[in-house]
CSV table of N, CA, C and O and ligand atoms in Angstrom, one decimal:
chain,number,residue,atom,x,y,z
A,23,MET,N,74.8,143.3,135.2
A,23,MET,CA,73.5,143.0,135.9
A,23,MET,C,73.8,142.4,137.3
A,23,MET,O,74.6,141.5,137.4
A,24,ALA,N,73.1,142.9,138.2
A,24,ALA,CA,73.2,142.4,139.6
A,24,ALA,C,71.9,142.0,140.1
A,24,ALA,O,70.8,142.4,139.7
A,25,ARG,N,71.9,141.1,141.1
A,25,ARG,CA,70.7,140.6,141.8
A,25,ARG,C,70.7,141.4,143.1
A,25,ARG,O,71.6,141.3,143.9
A,26,ILE,N,69.7,142.3,143.3
A,26,ILE,CA,69.6,143.2,144.4
A,26,ILE,C,68.4,143.0,145.2
A,26,ILE,O,67.2,143.0,144.7
A,27,LEU,N,68.6,142.7,146.5
A,27,LEU,CA,67.5,142.6,147.4
A,27,LEU,C,67.2,143.9,148.1
A,27,LEU,O,68.1,144.6,148.5
A,28,ILE,N,65.9,144.3,148.0
A,28,ILE,CA,65.5,145.6,148.6
A,28,ILE,C,64.6,145.3,149.8
A,28,ILE,O,63.6,144.6,149.7
A,29,ILE,N,65.0,145.8,151.0
A,29,ILE,CA,64.2,145.6,152.2
A,29,ILE,C,63.7,147.0,152.6
A,29,ILE,O,64.4,147.9,152.9
A,30,GLU,N,62.4,147.2,152.4
A,30,GLU,CA,61.8,148.6,152.5
A,30,GLU,C,60.3,148.4,152.8
A,30,GLU,O,59.6,147.7,152.1
A,31,ASP,N,59.8,149.1,153.8
A,31,ASP,CA,58.4,149.0,154.2
A,31,ASP,C,57.5,150.0,153.5
A,31,ASP,O,56.3,149.8,153.5
A,32,ASN,N,58.1,151.0,152.9
A,32,ASN,CA,57.3,152.1,152.3
A,32,ASN,C,57.1,151.7,150.8
A,32,ASN,O,58.1,151.6,150.0
A,33,GLN,N,55.8,151.6,150.4
A,33,GLN,CA,55.5,151.0,149.1
A,33,GLN,C,56.0,152.0,148.0
A,33,GLN,O,56.5,151.5,147.0
A,34,ALA,N,55.9,153.3,148.2
A,34,ALA,CA,56.3,154.2,147.1
A,34,ALA,C,57.8,154.2,146.9
A,34,ALA,O,58.3,154.2,145.8
A,35,ASN,N,58.5,154.1,148.0
A,35,ASN,CA,60.0,154.0,147.9
A,35,ASN,C,60.4,152.7,147.2
A,35,ASN,O,61.3,152.7,146.4
A,36,MET,N,59.7,151.6,147.6
A,36,MET,CA,60.0,150.3,147.0
A,36,MET,C,59.8,150.4,145.5
A,36,MET,O,60.7,150.0,144.7
A,37,GLN,N,58.6,150.9,145.1
A,37,GLN,CA,58.3,150.9,143.7
A,37,GLN,C,59.3,151.7,142.9
A,37,GLN,O,59.7,151.4,141.8
A,38,LEU,N,59.7,152.9,143.5
A,38,LEU,CA,60.7,153.7,142.8
A,38,LEU,C,62.0,153.0,142.6
A,38,LEU,O,62.6,153.0,141.5
A,39,MET,N,62.5,152.4,143.7
A,39,MET,CA,63.8,151.7,143.6
A,39,MET,C,63.7,150.5,142.6
A,39,MET,O,64.7,150.3,141.8
A,40,VAL,N,62.7,149.7,142.7
A,40,VAL,CA,62.5,148.6,141.7
A,40,VAL,C,62.5,149.1,140.3
A,40,VAL,O,63.2,148.6,139.4
A,41,TYR,N,61.8,150.2,140.1
A,41,TYR,CA,61.7,150.8,138.7
A,41,TYR,C,63.0,151.2,138.2
A,41,TYR,O,63.4,150.9,137.1
A,42,LEU,N,63.7,152.0,139.0
A,42,LEU,CA,65.0,152.6,138.6
A,42,LEU,C,66.1,151.5,138.4
A,42,LEU,O,66.8,151.5,137.4
A,43,LEU,N,66.1,150.4,139.2
A,43,LEU,CA,67.1,149.4,139.0
A,43,LEU,C,66.7,148.5,137.9
A,43,LEU,O,67.6,148.1,137.1
A,44,SER,N,65.4,148.1,137.8
A,44,SER,CA,65.0,147.3,136.7
A,44,SER,C,65.2,147.9,135.3
A,44,SER,O,65.5,147.2,134.3
A,45,ALA,N,65.0,149.2,135.2
A,45,ALA,CA,65.2,149.9,134.0
A,45,ALA,C,66.6,149.8,133.4
A,45,ALA,O,66.8,149.9,132.2
A,46,PHE,N,67.6,149.5,134.3
A,46,PHE,CA,68.9,149.3,133.9
A,46,PHE,C,69.4,147.9,133.9
A,46,PHE,O,70.6,147.6,133.9
A,47,GLY,N,68.4,147.0,133.9
A,47,GLY,CA,68.7,145.6,133.8
A,47,GLY,C,69.0,144.8,135.0
A,47,GLY,O,69.3,143.6,135.0
A,48,HIS,N,68.9,145.4,136.2
A,48,HIS,CA,69.1,144.7,137.4
A,48,HIS,C,67.9,143.9,137.8
A,48,HIS,O,66.8,144.2,137.5
A,49,LYS,N,68.1,142.7,138.4
A,49,LYS,CA,67.1,141.9,138.9
A,49,LYS,C,66.8,142.2,140.4
A,49,LYS,O,67.8,142.2,141.2
A,50,THR,N,65.6,142.5,140.8
A,50,THR,CA,65.3,142.9,142.1
A,50,THR,C,64.5,141.8,142.8
A,50,THR,O,63.7,141.1,142.2
A,51,VAL,N,64.7,141.7,144.1
A,51,VAL,CA,63.9,140.9,145.0
A,51,VAL,C,63.4,141.8,146.1
A,51,VAL,O,64.2,142.6,146.6
A,52,GLU,N,62.1,141.7,146.4
A,52,GLU,CA,61.5,142.7,147.3
A,52,GLU,C,61.1,142.0,148.7
A,52,GLU,O,60.6,140.9,148.7
A,53,ALA,N,61.4,142.7,149.7
A,53,ALA,CA,61.0,142.3,151.1
A,53,ALA,C,60.5,143.5,151.8
A,53,ALA,O,61.1,144.6,151.9
A,54,THR,N,59.3,143.4,152.4
A,54,THR,CA,58.6,144.6,153.0
A,54,THR,C,58.8,144.7,154.5
A,54,THR,O,58.3,145.6,155.1
A,55,GLU,N,59.6,143.8,155.1
A,55,GLU,CA,59.9,143.9,156.5
A,55,GLU,C,61.2,143.2,156.8
A,55,GLU,O,61.7,142.3,156.0
A,56,GLY,N,61.8,143.5,157.9
A,56,GLY,CA,63.1,142.9,158.2
A,56,GLY,C,63.2,141.4,158.3
A,56,GLY,O,64.2,140.9,157.7
A,57,GLU,N,62.3,140.8,158.9
A,57,GLU,CA,62.3,139.3,159.0
A,57,GLU,C,62.3,138.7,157.6
A,57,GLU,O,63.0,137.7,157.4
A,58,LEU,N,61.4,139.2,156.8
A,58,LEU,CA,61.3,138.7,155.4
A,58,LEU,C,62.6,139.0,154.6
A,58,LEU,O,63.0,138.2,153.8
A,59,GLY,N,63.2,140.1,154.9
A,59,GLY,CA,64.4,140.5,154.2
A,59,GLY,C,65.6,139.5,154.6
A,59,GLY,O,66.3,139.1,153.7
A,60,LEU,N,65.7,139.2,155.9
A,60,LEU,CA,66.7,138.2,156.3
A,60,LEU,C,66.5,136.9,155.6
A,60,LEU,O,67.4,136.2,155.1
A,61,ALA,N,65.3,136.4,155.6
A,61,ALA,CA,65.0,135.1,154.9
A,61,ALA,C,65.3,135.2,153.4
A,61,ALA,O,65.9,134.2,152.9
A,62,ALA,N,65.0,136.3,152.8
A,62,ALA,CA,65.3,136.5,151.4
A,62,ALA,C,66.8,136.5,151.1
A,62,ALA,O,67.2,136.0,150.1
A,63,ALA,N,67.5,137.2,152.0
A,63,ALA,CA,68.9,137.2,151.9
A,63,ALA,C,69.6,135.8,151.9
A,63,ALA,O,70.4,135.5,151.1
A,64,GLN,N,69.1,135.0,152.9
A,64,GLN,CA,69.6,133.6,153.0
A,64,GLN,C,69.2,132.8,151.8
A,64,GLN,O,70.0,131.9,151.3
A,65,ARG,N,68.0,133.0,151.3
A,65,ARG,CA,67.5,132.2,150.2
A,65,ARG,C,68.2,132.6,148.9
A,65,ARG,O,68.5,131.7,148.0
A,66,GLU,N,68.3,133.9,148.6
A,66,GLU,CA,68.7,134.4,147.3
A,66,GLU,C,70.2,134.7,147.2
A,66,GLU,O,70.7,134.8,146.1
A,67,LEU,N,70.9,134.9,148.3
A,67,LEU,CA,72.3,135.3,148.3
A,67,LEU,C,72.6,136.3,147.2
A,67,LEU,O,73.3,136.1,146.2
A,68,PRO,N,71.9,137.5,147.4
A,68,PRO,CA,72.0,138.5,146.3
A,68,PRO,C,73.4,139.2,146.2
A,68,PRO,O,74.2,138.9,147.1
A,69,ASP,N,73.7,139.9,145.2
A,69,ASP,CA,74.9,140.6,145.0
A,69,ASP,C,75.0,141.8,146.0
A,69,ASP,O,76.1,142.3,146.4
A,70,LEU,N,73.8,142.4,146.3
A,70,LEU,CA,73.7,143.7,147.0
A,70,LEU,C,72.4,143.7,147.8
A,70,LEU,O,71.4,143.2,147.2
A,71,ILE,N,72.4,144.3,148.9
A,71,ILE,CA,71.2,144.5,149.7
A,71,ILE,C,71.0,145.9,150.0
A,71,ILE,O,71.9,146.6,150.5
A,72,LEU,N,69.9,146.5,149.6
A,72,LEU,CA,69.5,147.8,150.0
A,72,LEU,C,68.5,147.7,151.2
A,72,LEU,O,67.5,147.0,151.0
A,73,CYS,N,68.7,148.4,152.3
A,73,CYS,CA,67.9,148.2,153.4
A,73,CYS,C,67.5,149.5,154.1
A,73,CYS,O,68.3,150.4,154.4
A,74,ASP,N,66.2,149.8,154.2
A,74,ASP,CA,65.6,150.9,154.9
A,74,ASP,C,66.0,150.7,156.4
A,74,ASP,O,66.2,149.6,156.9
A,75,LEU,N,66.2,151.8,157.1
A,75,LEU,CA,66.5,151.8,158.5
A,75,LEU,C,65.3,151.7,159.4
A,75,LEU,O,65.2,151.0,160.3
A,76,GLN,N,64.3,152.6,159.1
A,76,GLN,CA,63.1,152.7,159.9
A,76,GLN,C,62.0,151.8,159.4
A,76,GLN,O,61.4,152.1,158.4
A,77,MET,N,61.8,150.7,160.1
A,77,MET,CA,60.7,149.8,159.7
A,77,MET,C,60.1,149.3,161.0
A,77,MET,O,60.8,149.1,162.0
A,78,PRO,N,58.8,149.0,160.9
A,78,PRO,CA,58.2,148.4,162.1
A,78,PRO,C,58.7,147.0,162.4
A,78,PRO,O,59.2,146.3,161.4
A,79,GLY,N,58.7,146.5,163.6
A,79,GLY,CA,59.3,145.2,163.9
A,79,GLY,C,60.8,145.4,163.9
A,79,GLY,O,61.4,146.2,164.6
A,80,MET,N,61.5,144.5,163.1
A,80,MET,CA,63.0,144.5,163.1
A,80,MET,C,63.4,145.7,162.2
A,80,MET,O,63.1,145.8,161.0
A,81,ASP,N,64.2,146.6,162.8
A,81,ASP,CA,64.6,147.8,162.0
A,81,ASP,C,65.9,147.5,161.2
A,81,ASP,O,66.4,146.3,161.3
A,82,GLY,N,66.3,148.4,160.4
A,82,GLY,CA,67.4,148.1,159.5
A,82,GLY,C,68.7,147.9,160.3
A,82,GLY,O,69.6,147.1,159.8
A,83,TYR,N,68.9,148.5,161.4
A,83,TYR,CA,70.2,148.2,162.1
A,83,TYR,C,70.2,146.8,162.6
A,83,TYR,O,71.3,146.1,162.5
A,84,GLU,N,69.1,146.3,163.1
A,84,GLU,CA,69.1,144.9,163.5
A,84,GLU,C,69.2,143.9,162.3
A,84,GLU,O,69.9,142.9,162.4
A,85,VAL,N,68.6,144.3,161.2
A,85,VAL,CA,68.8,143.5,160.0
A,85,VAL,C,70.2,143.4,159.6
A,85,VAL,O,70.8,142.3,159.4
A,86,ALA,N,70.9,144.5,159.7
A,86,ALA,CA,72.4,144.5,159.3
A,86,ALA,C,73.2,143.6,160.3
A,86,ALA,O,74.0,142.8,159.9
A,87,ARG,N,72.9,143.8,161.6
A,87,ARG,CA,73.6,143.0,162.6
A,87,ARG,C,73.4,141.5,162.3
A,87,ARG,O,74.4,140.7,162.4
A,88,ARG,N,72.2,141.1,162.0
A,88,ARG,CA,71.9,139.7,161.8
A,88,ARG,C,72.5,139.2,160.5
A,88,ARG,O,73.0,138.0,160.5
A,89,ILE,N,72.5,140.0,159.5
A,89,ILE,CA,73.1,139.6,158.2
A,89,ILE,C,74.6,139.3,158.4
A,89,ILE,O,75.2,138.4,158.0
A,90,ARG,N,75.2,140.2,159.2
A,90,ARG,CA,76.7,140.1,159.4
A,90,ARG,C,77.1,138.9,160.3
A,90,ARG,O,78.2,138.5,160.3
A,91,LEU,N,76.1,138.4,161.0
A,91,LEU,CA,76.3,137.2,161.8
A,91,LEU,C,76.3,135.9,161.0
A,91,LEU,O,76.7,134.8,161.5
A,92,GLU,N,75.7,136.0,159.8
A,92,GLU,CA,75.6,134.8,158.9
A,92,GLU,C,76.9,134.7,158.1
A,92,GLU,O,77.1,135.5,157.2
A,93,PRO,N,77.7,133.6,158.2
A,93,PRO,CA,78.9,133.5,157.5
A,93,PRO,C,78.7,133.6,156.0
A,93,PRO,O,79.5,134.3,155.3
A,94,GLN,N,77.6,133.1,155.4
A,94,GLN,CA,77.5,133.2,154.0
A,94,GLN,C,77.0,134.5,153.5
A,94,GLN,O,77.0,134.8,152.3
A,95,LEU,N,76.6,135.4,154.4
A,95,LEU,CA,76.1,136.7,154.1
A,95,LEU,C,77.1,137.9,154.4
A,95,LEU,O,76.9,139.0,154.1
A,96,GLN,N,78.2,137.5,155.0
A,96,GLN,CA,79.1,138.5,155.6
A,96,GLN,C,79.8,139.4,154.5
A,96,GLN,O,80.1,140.5,154.7
A,97,THR,N,79.9,138.8,153.3
A,97,THR,CA,80.7,139.6,152.3
A,97,THR,C,79.7,140.3,151.3
A,97,THR,O,80.2,141.0,150.4
A,98,ILE,N,78.4,140.2,151.5
A,98,ILE,CA,77.5,140.8,150.6
A,98,ILE,C,77.5,142.3,150.9
A,98,ILE,O,77.5,142.8,152.0
A,99,SER,N,77.5,143.2,149.8
A,99,SER,CA,77.4,144.6,150.0
A,99,SER,C,76.0,145.0,150.6
A,99,SER,O,75.0,144.5,150.0
A,100,LEU,N,76.1,145.7,151.6
A,100,LEU,CA,74.9,146.1,152.4
A,100,LEU,C,74.8,147.6,152.5
A,100,LEU,O,75.7,148.2,153.1
A,101,VAL,N,73.7,148.2,152.0
A,101,VAL,CA,73.6,149.6,151.9
A,101,VAL,C,72.4,150.1,152.5
A,101,VAL,O,71.3,149.6,152.2
A,102,ALA,N,72.5,151.0,153.5
A,102,ALA,CA,71.3,151.6,154.1
A,102,ALA,C,70.7,152.7,153.2
A,102,ALA,O,71.4,153.4,152.6
A,103,VAL,N,69.4,152.7,153.2
A,103,VAL,CA,68.7,153.8,152.5
A,103,VAL,C,67.9,154.5,153.6
A,103,VAL,O,67.0,154.0,154.2
A,104,THR,N,68.3,155.8,153.9
A,104,THR,CA,67.8,156.4,155.1
A,104,THR,C,67.5,157.9,154.9
A,104,THR,O,68.2,158.6,154.2
A,105,ALA,N,66.4,158.3,155.5
A,105,ALA,CA,66.1,159.7,155.6
A,105,ALA,C,66.9,160.4,156.6
A,105,ALA,O,67.0,161.7,156.6
A,106,TYR,N,67.5,159.7,157.5
A,106,TYR,CA,68.3,160.3,158.5
A,106,TYR,C,69.6,160.9,158.0
A,106,TYR,O,70.4,160.1,157.5
A,107,ALA,N,69.8,162.1,158.2
A,107,ALA,CA,71.1,162.7,157.7
A,107,ALA,C,71.8,163.4,158.9
A,107,ALA,O,72.6,164.3,158.7
A,108,MET,N,71.5,163.1,160.1
A,108,MET,CA,72.0,163.8,161.2
A,108,MET,C,73.5,163.3,161.5
A,108,MET,O,73.9,162.2,161.2
A,109,ALA,N,74.3,164.2,162.0
A,109,ALA,CA,75.6,163.9,162.4
A,109,ALA,C,75.7,162.7,163.3
A,109,ALA,O,74.9,162.6,164.2
A,110,GLY,N,76.6,161.8,163.1
A,110,GLY,CA,76.7,160.6,163.9
A,110,GLY,C,76.0,159.4,163.4
A,110,GLY,O,76.4,158.3,163.7
A,111,ASP,N,75.0,159.6,162.5
A,111,ASP,CA,74.3,158.4,162.0
A,111,ASP,C,75.2,157.6,161.1
A,111,ASP,O,75.1,156.4,161.0
A,112,ARG,N,76.2,158.3,160.4
A,112,ARG,CA,77.1,157.5,159.5
A,112,ARG,C,77.8,156.5,160.3
A,112,ARG,O,77.9,155.3,159.9
A,113,GLU,N,78.3,156.9,161.5
A,113,GLU,CA,79.1,155.9,162.3
A,113,GLU,C,78.2,154.8,162.8
A,113,GLU,O,78.6,153.7,162.8
A,114,LYS,N,77.0,155.2,163.2
A,114,LYS,CA,76.0,154.2,163.7
A,114,LYS,C,75.7,153.2,162.5
A,114,LYS,O,75.6,152.0,162.8
A,115,VAL,N,75.5,153.7,161.3
A,115,VAL,CA,75.2,152.9,160.2
A,115,VAL,C,76.3,151.9,159.9
A,115,VAL,O,76.1,150.7,159.7
A,116,LEU,N,77.5,152.5,159.9
A,116,LEU,CA,78.7,151.6,159.5
A,116,LEU,C,79.0,150.6,160.6
A,116,LEU,O,79.3,149.5,160.3
A,117,SER,N,78.8,151.0,161.9
A,117,SER,CA,79.1,150.1,163.0
A,117,SER,C,78.1,148.9,163.0
A,117,SER,O,78.4,147.9,163.6
A,118,ALA,N,76.9,149.1,162.5
A,118,ALA,CA,75.9,148.1,162.4
A,118,ALA,C,76.2,147.0,161.4
A,118,ALA,O,75.7,145.9,161.4
A,119,GLY,N,77.2,147.3,160.5
A,119,GLY,CA,77.6,146.4,159.5
A,119,GLY,C,77.3,146.8,158.0
A,119,GLY,O,77.6,146.1,157.1
A,120,PHE,N,76.7,148.0,157.9
A,120,PHE,CA,76.5,148.5,156.5
A,120,PHE,C,77.8,148.9,155.9
A,120,PHE,O,78.7,149.4,156.6
A,121,ASN,N,77.9,148.8,154.5
A,121,ASN,CA,79.0,149.3,153.8
A,121,ASN,C,78.9,150.8,153.5
A,121,ASN,O,79.9,151.4,153.2
A,122,GLY,N,77.7,151.3,153.6
A,122,GLY,CA,77.5,152.7,153.3
A,122,GLY,C,76.0,153.0,153.3
A,122,GLY,O,75.2,152.2,153.7
A,123,TYR,N,75.7,154.2,152.9
A,123,TYR,CA,74.2,154.6,152.9
A,123,TYR,C,73.9,155.5,151.7
A,123,TYR,O,74.8,156.2,151.2
A,124,ILE,N,72.7,155.5,151.4
A,124,ILE,CA,72.1,156.4,150.3
A,124,ILE,C,71.0,157.2,151.0
A,124,ILE,O,70.2,156.6,151.7
A,125,SER,N,71.0,158.5,150.8
A,125,SER,CA,70.0,159.4,151.5
A,125,SER,C,68.7,159.4,150.8
A,125,SER,O,68.6,159.4,149.6
A,126,LYS,N,67.6,159.4,151.6
A,126,LYS,CA,66.3,159.7,151.1
A,126,LYS,C,66.0,161.2,151.2
A,126,LYS,O,66.6,161.8,152.2
A,127,PRO,N,65.2,161.8,150.4
A,127,PRO,CA,64.5,161.2,149.3
A,127,PRO,C,65.4,160.7,148.2
A,127,PRO,O,66.4,161.4,147.9
A,128,ILE,N,65.0,159.6,147.6
A,128,ILE,CA,65.7,159.1,146.5
A,128,ILE,C,65.7,160.0,145.3
A,128,ILE,O,64.7,160.5,144.9
A,129,ASN,N,66.9,160.3,144.8
A,129,ASN,CA,67.1,161.1,143.6
A,129,ASN,C,67.2,160.2,142.4
A,129,ASN,O,68.2,159.5,142.2
A,130,PRO,N,66.1,160.2,141.5
A,130,PRO,CA,66.1,159.3,140.4
A,130,PRO,C,67.3,159.4,139.5
A,130,PRO,O,67.7,158.4,138.9
A,131,GLU,N,67.9,160.6,139.4
A,131,GLU,CA,69.0,160.8,138.4
A,131,GLU,C,70.3,160.3,139.0
A,131,GLU,O,71.2,160.0,138.3
A,132,LEU,N,70.4,160.2,140.3
A,132,LEU,CA,71.6,159.8,141.0
A,132,LEU,C,71.6,158.4,141.5
A,132,LEU,O,72.6,157.8,141.7
A,133,PHE,N,70.4,157.8,141.6
A,133,PHE,CA,70.2,156.6,142.4
A,133,PHE,C,71.0,155.4,141.8
A,133,PHE,O,71.7,154.7,142.5
A,134,LEU,N,71.0,155.2,140.5
A,134,LEU,CA,71.7,154.1,139.9
A,134,LEU,C,73.2,154.2,140.2
A,134,LEU,O,73.8,153.2,140.6
A,135,GLY,N,73.8,155.3,140.0
A,135,GLY,CA,75.2,155.5,140.3
A,135,GLY,C,75.5,155.3,141.7
A,135,GLY,O,76.6,154.7,142.1
A,136,GLN,N,74.6,155.8,142.6
A,136,GLN,CA,74.9,155.6,144.0
A,136,GLN,C,74.9,154.1,144.4
A,136,GLN,O,75.7,153.6,145.2
A,137,VAL,N,73.9,153.3,143.8
A,137,VAL,CA,73.9,151.9,144.1
A,137,VAL,C,75.1,151.2,143.5
A,137,VAL,O,75.7,150.4,144.1
A,138,GLU,N,75.4,151.5,142.2
A,138,GLU,CA,76.4,150.7,141.5
A,138,GLU,C,77.8,151.0,142.0
A,138,GLU,O,78.7,150.2,141.8
A,139,ALA,N,78.0,152.1,142.8
A,139,ALA,CA,79.2,152.3,143.4
A,139,ALA,C,79.6,151.2,144.4
A,139,ALA,O,80.8,151.0,144.7
A,140,PHE,N,78.6,150.5,144.8
A,140,PHE,CA,78.8,149.3,145.8
A,140,PHE,C,78.8,148.0,145.1
A,140,PHE,O,78.9,147.0,145.7
A,141,LEU,N,78.8,148.0,143.7
A,141,LEU,CA,78.9,146.8,142.9
A,141,LEU,C,80.2,146.7,142.2
A,141,LEU,O,80.8,147.7,141.8
A,142,PRO,N,80.7,145.4,142.1
A,142,PRO,CA,81.9,145.2,141.3
A,142,PRO,C,81.7,145.7,139.8
A,142,PRO,O,80.5,145.6,139.4
A,143,LEU,N,82.7,146.0,139.1
A,143,LEU,CA,82.5,146.6,137.7
A,143,LEU,C,81.7,145.6,136.8
A,143,LEU,O,80.9,146.1,136.1
A,144,ASP,N,81.9,144.3,136.9
A,144,ASP,CA,81.3,143.4,136.0
A,144,ASP,C,79.8,143.2,136.4
A,144,ASP,O,79.1,142.6,135.6
A,145,LYS,N,79.3,143.8,137.5
A,145,LYS,CA,77.9,143.7,137.8
A,145,LYS,C,77.2,145.0,137.5
A,145,LYS,O,76.0,145.2,137.7
A,146,ARG,N,77.9,146.1,137.1
A,146,ARG,CA,77.3,147.3,136.8
A,146,ARG,C,76.6,147.4,135.4
A,146,ARG,O,77.1,146.6,134.5
A,147,SER,N,75.6,148.2,135.2
A,147,SER,CA,75.0,148.4,133.9
A,147,SER,C,75.9,149.3,133.1
A,147,SER,O,76.8,150.0,133.6
A,148,GLU,N,75.6,149.4,131.8
A,148,GLU,CA,76.3,150.4,131.0
A,148,GLU,C,75.4,151.7,131.1
A,148,GLU,O,74.6,152.0,130.3
A,149,SER,N,75.5,152.4,132.2
A,149,SER,CA,74.5,153.4,132.6
A,149,SER,C,74.6,154.6,131.8
A,149,SER,O,73.7,155.5,131.9
A,150,SER,N,75.6,154.7,130.9
A,150,SER,CA,75.6,155.9,130.0
A,150,SER,C,74.6,155.8,128.9
A,150,SER,O,74.2,156.7,128.3
A,151,LYS,N,74.1,154.5,128.7
A,151,LYS,CA,73.1,154.3,127.7
A,151,LYS,C,71.7,154.4,128.3
A,151,LYS,O,71.5,154.0,129.4
A,152,PRO,N,70.8,154.9,127.5
A,152,PRO,CA,69.4,154.9,128.0
A,152,PRO,C,68.9,153.5,128.1
A,152,PRO,O,69.3,152.6,127.4
A,153,PRO,N,67.9,153.3,129.0
A,153,PRO,CA,67.4,151.9,129.3
A,153,PRO,C,67.0,151.1,128.0
A,153,PRO,O,67.2,149.9,127.9
A,154,ASN,N,66.4,151.8,127.1
A,154,ASN,CA,65.8,151.1,126.0
A,154,ASN,C,66.8,150.6,125.0
A,154,ASN,O,66.5,150.0,124.0
A,155,LEU,N,68.1,151.0,125.2
A,155,LEU,CA,69.2,150.5,124.3
A,155,LEU,C,70.0,149.4,125.0
A,155,LEU,O,71.0,148.9,124.4
A,156,GLN,N,69.6,149.1,126.2
A,156,GLN,CA,70.4,148.0,126.9
A,156,GLN,C,70.1,146.7,126.2
A,156,GLN,O,69.1,146.4,125.7
A,157,SER,N,71.2,145.9,126.1
A,157,SER,CA,71.0,144.6,125.4
A,157,SER,C,70.5,143.6,126.5
A,157,SER,O,70.6,143.8,127.6
B,28,LIG,MN1,60.6,152.8,156.5
């Protein structure tokens, strides 16, 4: 089980990510804009942060840069969730401080594995079991 902060302005995407992660026992914290996400990161010190790139106000790139400026947040896994799949974006995402990215639209069958690839083994769910058999 991991504590995962999700920074996402789109309500449908947020609900889907919360649902998929909660179903496998992860605890989620939700922030609907960048400023709130930064505050939540400092308050919660989560195991992992999922962050949308395109948000009004502070975008995901700026969120990443600010997170990496905070000594206590520098080692947290930070993953972009982005609809942008254009060449060159990967470098831009990584140079902003993200560890990697997951492409939108979110694929419900792949999402858990995509997220858990960024978690240490002891924070992953036993994802081969269906959710209703989790202890
Ligand atoms: Mn967005």
